[in-house]
Amino acid sequence: MSLLIQGGRVVTAVDDYHADIFVEDETVALIGRHLEVEADRTIDAAGRLVIPGGVDPHTHMDMPFGGTTSADDFETGTRAAAFGGTTTIVDFAIQTKGHSTLEGLETWHEKAAGKAGIDYGFHMIVTDMEDDRLWEMRRLADEGVTSYKMFMAYPGVLYVDDGTLFRAMRKAGEDGTLVCMHAENGIVIDEIVKIALAEGKTAPKYHALTRPTRMEAEGVHRSIAIAEVAGVPVYIVHLSCADALEQVTLARDRGAQVFAETCPQYLFLDLSHYDHDDFEGAKYVMTPPLREKWNQEHLWRGLGFGDLQSISTDHCPFCFKDQKILGIDDFSKIPNGGPGVENRMSLVYNGGVVGGRLSVNKFVELTSTAASKLFGLFPKKGTIAVGSDADIVVFNPDRRETISIDNPHTHHMRVDYNAYEGAEVQGVSEIVISRGRVVVEDNVWHGRAGGGNFLKRGLFGGPF
């Protein structure tokens, strides 16, 4: 099916102009003023922004954690993403400790195949990597999995020691791939958690109070130092606070290949969300936890100055009534994670562009283009250009919605609460196109399970 998108204001990370866009065979075929071409369908985009589909480089669909599994699978999660204007995700396949990373990749292919409604790629979570299996990392890269995530948190589950970090980082650097780091000092944090539980401090708020910002900053500093010696670019995931950002800024100022993301929860939510007499604070138990509100302006400044390159969601939802309840008597047993893949684009536009913190070009860069460049998808994804995939969003910059689980325009995620309940946003994705197919229009899903393709990603192409 061919499409002609007429009269919109086309905005990319570097462009801002009015033009028509002709889409044919899943890609952008022509861009120009007043195009006179025959199309199967014409979309009137007058008064709308026409932007690249969002790229969320950090989601966890169908992920086992804490004795349960994240509530969204690849069908429901990618559908919700599309309703919010995201047309590509990069999820995380997981290596089971002691088993091959290639087995982990096959497991995640089985989870996603026939379910994903938009295009998707994978990072690989490495939980161990002995010398005799280092060759697997090159094989993963050949399969289009060109980034690996390692954890300094969750000892006994996902944690890897510094020797494993260095070994895997060195190999990743040789292969031209990228290492993503969950940077917290999990060993020290576990000791703090033990002390809190021994003192009878079991409420959800103690999840945050036992994970101090200095332990995130220490993890960021150490992961950067090891990466520099190993000769590999490093990407800090879900950076939450000023302490950690300071370490990234210092490293980038001396020329280190260090990149970082933050998430909407750290830009719009804060420590006060744990202040409930009942168990409601469990909805916001995620790692890193929410921080004191003053950190938010530091993160916005980091985004504006380029020390933070991307805004992801770390979408990992667990239902409050059936899953978060597992930790009702012990905060350390609450499944860590929250929903957000659907609300990211509107939240960032409202808080950034409407709030006067970001230009509209920077909004596109942070929600689409930068992640595409960092993770080997650009220019196939992340821009609107002749030859690029026709992942396009017709975005209404003036429309307002109140985010709520009860608002059918803002909540399609399979979870029984919304982390941003009651927040009013200006800026809404109205028509969402994935590889030339209209998948969302008038709040109706026109896509299909299995309509998304697995993306073999290229090698790391930075710095930029």
Coordinates of C-alpha atoms in Angstrom, one line a residue:
M1 CA 0.0 0.0 0.0
S2 CA 1.3 3.4 -0.9
L3 CA 0.7 6.5 1.3
L4 CA 0.9 10.2 0.7
I5 CA 1.2 12.3 3.8
Q6 CA 0.3 15.9 2.9
G7 CA 0.9 19.3 4.4
G8 CA 2.6 18.4 7.6
R9 CA 5.5 20.0 9.4
V10 CA 8.3 17.4 9.0
V11 CA 10.7 17.4 12.0
T12 CA 13.8 15.3 12.4
A13 CA 16.7 15.7 14.7
V14 CA 18.2 18.3 12.3
D15 CA 15.3 19.3 10.0
D16 CA 12.2 21.4 10.3
Y17 CA 10.2 22.1 7.2
H18 CA 6.8 21.7 5.6
A19 CA 6.5 19.0 2.9
D20 CA 4.6 16.0 1.6
I21 CA 6.0 12.5 2.0
F22 CA 5.3 9.6 -0.4
V23 CA 5.7 6.1 1.0
E24 CA 6.0 3.1 -1.2
D25 CA 7.1 -0.5 -0.5
E26 CA 7.6 0.1 3.2
T27 CA 10.1 3.0 2.7
V28 CA 10.1 6.7 2.1
A29 CA 10.2 7.2 -1.7
L30 CA 9.8 10.9 -2.2
I31 CA 9.8 14.1 -0.1
G32 CA 8.8 17.5 -1.6
R33 CA 6.4 20.4 -1.7
H34 CA 3.0 19.7 -3.3
L35 CA 3.8 16.2 -4.6
E36 CA 1.6 15.1 -7.5
V37 CA 1.7 11.3 -7.2
E38 CA -0.9 8.6 -7.2
A39 CA -1.2 6.9 -3.8
D40 CA -3.5 4.3 -2.4
R41 CA -4.3 6.6 0.5
T42 CA -3.7 10.2 1.4
I43 CA -3.3 11.4 4.9
D44 CA -3.9 15.1 5.7
A45 CA -1.3 16.2 8.2
A46 CA -2.0 19.9 8.2
G47 CA -1.4 21.4 11.6
R48 CA 0.5 18.3 12.7
L49 CA 4.1 17.4 13.3
V50 CA 5.4 14.5 11.1
I51 CA 8.2 12.9 13.0
P52 CA 10.2 9.6 12.9
G53 CA 8.6 6.8 14.9
G54 CA 10.0 6.6 18.4
V55 CA 12.8 4.2 19.2
D56 CA 12.8 2.8 22.7
P57 CA 16.2 1.1 23.3
H58 CA 15.3 -0.3 26.7
T59 CA 12.3 -2.6 27.3
H60 CA 11.7 -5.9 29.1
M61 CA 8.8 -7.8 27.5
D62 CA 7.9 -11.2 28.9
M63 CA 10.9 -11.1 31.3
P64 CA 11.1 -13.4 34.3
F65 CA 12.1 -11.6 37.5
G66 CA 11.5 -12.0 41.2
G67 CA 9.5 -15.2 40.9
T68 CA 7.1 -13.8 38.2
T69 CA 7.1 -12.5 34.7
S70 CA 6.6 -8.9 33.4
A71 CA 3.0 -8.3 32.6
D72 CA 3.4 -7.3 29.0
D73 CA 4.5 -9.8 26.4
F74 CA 5.7 -8.9 22.9
E75 CA 2.2 -8.7 21.6
T76 CA 0.6 -6.4 24.3
G77 CA 3.8 -4.4 24.9
T78 CA 4.6 -3.6 21.3
R79 CA 0.9 -2.7 20.7
A80 CA 1.0 -0.3 23.6
A81 CA 4.3 1.2 22.4
A82 CA 2.7 1.9 19.0
F83 CA -0.3 3.6 20.5
G84 CA 2.2 6.0 22.1
G85 CA 4.2 6.7 18.9
T86 CA 7.0 4.2 19.3
T87 CA 7.7 2.0 16.3
T88 CA 10.9 0.2 17.3
I89 CA 12.0 -1.3 20.6
V90 CA 15.3 -3.0 21.5
D91 CA 14.5 -5.6 24.2
F92 CA 16.9 -7.7 26.3
A93 CA 17.5 -11.4 25.7
I94 CA 18.9 -13.1 28.9
Q95 CA 21.7 -15.6 29.2
T96 CA 20.9 -18.1 31.9
K97 CA 24.0 -18.4 34.1
G98 CA 26.1 -21.3 33.0
H99 CA 24.4 -21.7 29.7
S100 CA 25.2 -20.3 26.2
T101 CA 24.2 -16.8 25.2
L102 CA 23.1 -18.3 21.9
E103 CA 20.5 -20.3 23.8
G104 CA 19.2 -17.2 25.4
L105 CA 18.9 -15.5 22.1
E106 CA 16.9 -18.4 20.7
T107 CA 14.6 -18.2 23.7
W108 CA 13.8 -14.6 23.1
H109 CA 13.3 -15.1 19.4
E110 CA 10.6 -17.6 20.3
K111 CA 9.0 -15.1 22.7
A112 CA 8.8 -12.4 20.1
A113 CA 8.2 -14.2 16.8
G114 CA 4.6 -14.1 15.8
K115 CA 3.7 -11.6 18.5
A116 CA 5.6 -8.3 18.0
G117 CA 3.4 -5.7 16.3
I118 CA 6.3 -3.3 15.6
D119 CA 10.0 -3.9 14.7
Y120 CA 12.3 -5.0 17.4
G121 CA 15.9 -5.9 18.1
F122 CA 17.7 -7.5 21.1
H123 CA 20.6 -6.7 23.4
M124 CA 22.1 -9.7 25.2
I125 CA 22.2 -9.7 29.0
V126 CA 25.5 -11.5 29.8
T127 CA 25.5 -13.2 33.2
D128 CA 28.8 -15.0 32.8
M129 CA 31.5 -15.2 30.1
E130 CA 34.4 -17.5 30.5
D131 CA 37.4 -17.4 28.1
D132 CA 36.2 -20.6 26.3
R133 CA 32.9 -18.9 25.4
L134 CA 34.1 -15.5 24.3
W135 CA 33.6 -16.5 20.7
E136 CA 29.9 -16.4 21.3
M137 CA 30.0 -12.6 21.4
R138 CA 31.2 -12.4 17.8
R139 CA 28.5 -14.9 16.8
L140 CA 25.9 -12.7 18.5
A141 CA 27.2 -9.7 16.5
D142 CA 26.9 -11.7 13.3
E143 CA 23.3 -12.3 14.3
G144 CA 22.6 -8.6 14.6
V145 CA 22.9 -8.5 18.4
T146 CA 25.6 -5.9 18.7
S147 CA 25.2 -4.7 22.3
Y148 CA 25.5 -6.5 25.6
K149 CA 24.2 -5.6 29.0
M150 CA 25.9 -6.5 32.3
F151 CA 24.8 -5.9 35.8
M152 CA 26.7 -4.6 38.9
A153 CA 23.4 -5.2 40.8
Y154 CA 21.4 -8.2 41.9
P155 CA 24.2 -10.5 43.3
G156 CA 23.4 -14.2 42.8
V157 CA 21.0 -13.4 39.9
L158 CA 22.3 -11.1 37.2
Y159 CA 25.4 -9.7 38.9
V160 CA 28.8 -10.2 37.2
D161 CA 32.2 -9.5 38.9
D162 CA 34.8 -7.1 37.6
G163 CA 36.8 -9.8 36.0
T164 CA 33.9 -10.9 33.8
L165 CA 33.1 -7.2 33.1
F166 CA 36.6 -6.6 31.8
R167 CA 36.8 -9.9 29.9
A168 CA 33.5 -9.3 28.0
M169 CA 34.2 -5.6 27.5
R170 CA 37.6 -6.3 25.9
K171 CA 36.0 -8.7 23.5
A172 CA 33.2 -6.3 22.7
G173 CA 35.7 -3.6 22.0
E174 CA 37.6 -5.9 19.6
D175 CA 34.4 -6.7 17.8
G176 CA 33.2 -3.1 17.4
T177 CA 30.2 -3.6 19.6
L178 CA 28.8 -1.7 22.6
V179 CA 28.4 -2.5 26.3
C180 CA 25.4 -1.4 28.3
M181 CA 25.8 -1.2 32.0
H182 CA 23.4 -1.4 34.9
A183 CA 25.7 0.5 37.2
E184 CA 25.1 0.2 41.0
N185 CA 27.3 -1.3 43.7
G186 CA 25.0 -4.3 44.3
I187 CA 27.3 -5.9 46.8
V188 CA 27.2 -2.9 49.2
I189 CA 23.5 -2.3 48.5
D190 CA 22.7 -5.9 49.6
E191 CA 24.5 -5.2 52.9
I192 CA 22.4 -2.1 53.4
V193 CA 19.2 -4.1 52.6
K194 CA 20.2 -6.7 55.2
I195 CA 20.6 -4.0 57.9
A196 CA 17.2 -2.4 57.0
L197 CA 15.3 -5.8 57.2
A198 CA 17.0 -6.6 60.5
E199 CA 15.7 -3.3 61.8
G200 CA 12.1 -4.2 60.7
K201 CA 12.1 -1.7 57.9
T202 CA 10.0 -3.7 55.3
A203 CA 7.8 -1.0 53.6
P204 CA 8.3 -0.2 49.9
K205 CA 10.0 3.1 50.6
Y206 CA 13.0 1.3 52.0
H207 CA 13.7 -0.1 48.5
A208 CA 14.7 3.5 47.6
L209 CA 16.4 4.3 50.9
T210 CA 18.7 1.3 50.7
R211 CA 19.9 2.2 47.2
P212 CA 21.8 5.6 47.8
T213 CA 22.8 7.7 44.9
R214 CA 26.5 7.4 45.8
M215 CA 26.3 3.7 45.1
E216 CA 24.9 4.4 41.6
A217 CA 27.6 7.0 41.1
E218 CA 30.3 4.5 42.2
G219 CA 29.0 1.9 39.8
V220 CA 29.0 4.4 37.0
H221 CA 32.6 5.5 37.8
R222 CA 33.9 1.9 38.0
S223 CA 32.2 0.7 34.8
I224 CA 33.6 3.7 32.9
A225 CA 37.1 3.1 34.3
I226 CA 37.0 -0.6 33.3
A227 CA 35.6 0.2 29.9
E228 CA 38.3 2.7 29.2
V229 CA 41.0 0.2 30.0
A230 CA 39.2 -2.5 28.0
G231 CA 38.9 -0.2 25.0
V232 CA 35.2 -0.3 24.5
P233 CA 32.4 2.3 24.3
V234 CA 30.0 2.1 27.3
Y235 CA 26.4 3.1 27.6
I236 CA 24.9 3.7 31.1
V237 CA 21.3 2.6 31.3
H238 CA 18.5 4.2 33.3
L239 CA 20.7 6.9 34.9
S240 CA 18.6 8.4 37.7
C241 CA 20.5 11.1 39.6
A242 CA 22.9 14.0 39.6
D243 CA 25.6 12.0 41.4
A244 CA 25.8 9.5 38.6
L245 CA 25.4 12.1 35.9
E246 CA 28.5 13.9 37.3
Q247 CA 30.6 10.8 36.6
V248 CA 29.4 10.6 33.0
T249 CA 30.0 14.3 32.4
L250 CA 33.5 14.1 33.8
A251 CA 34.3 11.1 31.6
R252 CA 32.9 12.7 28.5
D253 CA 34.8 16.0 29.2
R254 CA 38.1 14.0 29.1
G255 CA 37.1 12.4 25.8
A256 CA 35.9 9.0 26.9
Q257 CA 33.4 7.1 24.7
V258 CA 30.7 7.2 27.4
F259 CA 27.0 7.5 26.6
A260 CA 23.9 7.4 28.9
E261 CA 20.2 7.4 28.9
T262 CA 17.6 8.4 31.5
C263 CA 13.9 7.5 31.7
P264 CA 10.7 9.4 32.2
Q265 CA 10.3 8.1 35.7
Y266 CA 13.4 10.0 36.8
L267 CA 12.3 13.2 35.0
F268 CA 8.7 13.3 36.3
L269 CA 8.4 11.1 39.4
D270 CA 10.3 11.4 42.7
L271 CA 10.9 10.0 46.1
S272 CA 7.6 11.3 47.5
H273 CA 5.7 8.6 45.5
Y274 CA 6.9 6.1 48.1
D275 CA 5.2 8.1 50.9
H276 CA 2.1 6.0 51.5
D277 CA 0.9 4.4 54.7
D278 CA -0.3 1.4 52.8
F279 CA 1.5 -0.7 50.1
E280 CA 0.8 1.8 47.2
G281 CA 4.5 2.7 47.1
A282 CA 5.2 -0.7 45.6
K283 CA 4.0 0.6 42.3
Y284 CA 7.1 2.7 42.1
V285 CA 9.6 0.0 43.2
M286 CA 12.1 0.0 40.3
T287 CA 15.8 0.0 40.0
P288 CA 17.4 2.5 40.3
P289 CA 14.6 3.9 42.5
L290 CA 13.0 7.2 42.3
R291 CA 15.2 10.0 43.6
E292 CA 14.7 13.4 45.4
K293 CA 13.0 15.8 43.1
W294 CA 15.9 18.2 42.8
N295 CA 17.8 15.7 40.7
Q296 CA 15.3 16.2 37.9
E297 CA 16.6 19.6 36.8
H298 CA 20.1 18.1 36.6
L299 CA 18.9 15.4 34.3
W300 CA 17.1 17.9 32.1
R301 CA 20.2 19.9 31.9
G302 CA 22.2 16.8 31.0
L303 CA 19.8 16.1 28.2
G304 CA 20.0 19.6 26.9
F305 CA 23.8 19.8 27.0
G306 CA 24.3 16.3 25.4
D307 CA 25.7 14.4 28.3
L308 CA 22.6 12.2 28.3
Q309 CA 21.9 11.0 24.8
S310 CA 18.6 9.2 24.9
I311 CA 15.3 8.7 26.8
S312 CA 14.2 5.1 27.2
T313 CA 11.6 3.6 29.4
D314 CA 13.0 0.5 31.0
H315 CA 9.4 -0.7 30.6
C316 CA 9.1 -3.7 32.9
P317 CA 5.6 -3.7 34.3
F318 CA 4.3 -5.9 37.1
C319 CA 0.6 -5.8 38.2
F320 CA 0.1 -4.2 41.6
K321 CA -2.6 -6.7 42.8
D322 CA -1.1 -9.9 41.6
Q323 CA 2.6 -9.4 41.3
K324 CA 3.9 -6.5 43.4
I325 CA 2.0 -8.0 46.3
L326 CA 4.7 -10.7 46.5
G327 CA 6.7 -8.3 48.6
I328 CA 4.0 -7.0 50.9
D329 CA 6.0 -8.1 54.0
D330 CA 9.5 -7.5 52.6
F331 CA 10.4 -4.7 50.1
S332 CA 13.3 -6.8 48.8
K333 CA 10.8 -9.3 47.3
I334 CA 8.8 -6.7 45.4
P335 CA 9.4 -7.3 41.6
N336 CA 11.4 -4.4 40.4
G337 CA 10.0 -2.5 37.4
G338 CA 7.2 -0.2 36.2
P339 CA 5.2 0.6 33.0
G340 CA 5.9 3.4 30.6
V341 CA 6.5 2.4 27.0
E342 CA 3.2 3.9 25.9
N343 CA 3.5 7.3 27.6
R344 CA 7.1 8.2 26.9
M345 CA 6.6 10.4 23.7
S346 CA 3.8 12.5 25.2
L347 CA 5.6 12.9 28.5
V348 CA 8.9 14.0 27.0
Y349 CA 7.2 16.4 24.5
N350 CA 5.1 18.0 27.3
G351 CA 7.9 18.3 29.8
G352 CA 10.6 19.1 27.3
V353 CA 9.2 21.1 24.3
V354 CA 6.1 22.5 26.0
G355 CA 8.0 23.0 29.2
G356 CA 10.7 25.1 27.3
R357 CA 13.5 22.7 28.1
L358 CA 14.0 21.2 24.7
S359 CA 13.7 22.2 21.1
V360 CA 11.4 20.0 18.9
N361 CA 14.5 18.8 17.1
K362 CA 16.1 17.7 20.4
F363 CA 12.8 15.9 21.3
V364 CA 13.1 13.8 18.1
E365 CA 16.8 13.2 18.8
L366 CA 16.2 12.0 22.3
T367 CA 13.2 9.8 21.6
S368 CA 14.3 8.3 18.3
T369 CA 17.5 9.4 16.4
A370 CA 20.2 9.0 19.1
A371 CA 19.2 5.5 20.0
S372 CA 19.1 4.6 16.3
K373 CA 22.6 5.8 15.9
L374 CA 24.0 4.3 19.0
F375 CA 22.5 0.9 18.4
G376 CA 23.2 0.4 14.7
L377 CA 19.8 1.2 13.2
F378 CA 20.4 4.6 11.6
P379 CA 19.4 5.7 8.9
K380 CA 17.0 2.8 8.5
K381 CA 15.3 4.0 11.7
G382 CA 15.4 7.3 13.5
T383 CA 14.9 9.8 10.7
I384 CA 12.6 10.7 7.8
A385 CA 14.7 10.5 4.6
V386 CA 14.4 8.9 1.2
G387 CA 15.2 5.3 1.5
S388 CA 14.6 5.1 5.3
D389 CA 11.9 2.8 6.7
A390 CA 8.5 4.5 6.7
D391 CA 8.2 4.6 10.5
I392 CA 6.3 7.8 10.8
V393 CA 4.1 9.5 13.4
V394 CA 1.6 12.2 12.8
F395 CA 1.8 14.0 16.1
N396 CA -0.7 16.6 17.3
P397 CA 1.4 19.2 19.3
D398 CA -1.7 20.9 20.7
R399 CA -3.9 18.0 21.8
R400 CA -4.2 17.4 25.5
E401 CA -4.8 14.2 27.3
T402 CA -4.9 13.1 31.0
I403 CA -2.8 10.0 31.5
S404 CA -4.9 7.4 33.3
I405 CA -5.6 3.7 33.4
D406 CA -9.2 4.8 32.8
N407 CA -8.4 6.8 29.7
P408 CA -8.5 4.6 26.6
H409 CA -6.4 7.1 24.8
T410 CA -3.4 6.7 27.2
H411 CA -3.4 3.2 28.5
H412 CA -3.1 0.0 26.5
M413 CA -0.4 -1.6 28.6
R414 CA -1.4 -4.9 30.3
V415 CA -0.9 -3.7 33.8
D416 CA -3.4 -2.6 36.5
Y417 CA -2.1 0.9 37.1
N418 CA -0.4 3.7 35.4
A419 CA 2.8 5.2 37.0
Y420 CA 1.8 8.7 35.7
E421 CA -1.9 8.6 36.8
G422 CA -3.5 12.0 36.5
A423 CA -0.7 13.8 34.6
E424 CA -2.0 16.1 31.9
V425 CA 0.2 16.1 28.8
Q426 CA 0.1 18.2 25.7
G427 CA 1.3 16.4 22.5
V428 CA -0.3 13.2 21.3
S429 CA 0.6 10.6 18.6
E430 CA -2.6 10.4 16.5
I431 CA -1.5 8.3 13.4
V432 CA 1.3 5.8 13.7
I433 CA 2.9 4.2 10.7
S434 CA 5.2 1.2 10.8
R435 CA 7.1 0.4 7.6
G436 CA 4.4 2.0 5.6
R437 CA 1.5 0.4 7.4
V438 CA -0.9 2.4 9.4
V439 CA -1.0 0.5 12.7
V440 CA -2.7 3.1 14.9
E441 CA -5.4 5.7 13.9
D442 CA -8.2 7.3 15.9
N443 CA -7.1 5.2 18.9
V444 CA -7.8 2.0 17.0
W445 CA -5.2 -0.8 16.5
H446 CA -4.8 -1.6 12.8
G447 CA -1.7 -3.6 13.2
R448 CA -1.3 -7.3 13.8
A449 CA 0.6 -9.7 16.1
G450 CA 3.7 -10.8 14.2
G451 CA 3.7 -7.7 11.9
G452 CA 7.0 -6.5 13.4
N453 CA 10.3 -7.7 12.0
F454 CA 13.4 -8.6 13.9
L455 CA 16.2 -6.1 13.2
K456 CA 19.7 -7.2 12.7
R457 CA 21.6 -4.2 14.0
G458 CA 24.9 -2.8 12.8
L459 CA 28.1 -2.3 14.7
F460 CA 28.7 0.7 16.9
G461 CA 29.0 3.8 14.8
G462 CA 29.9 6.5 17.3
P463 CA 31.0 8.7 18.7
F464 CA 28.6 11.5 17.6

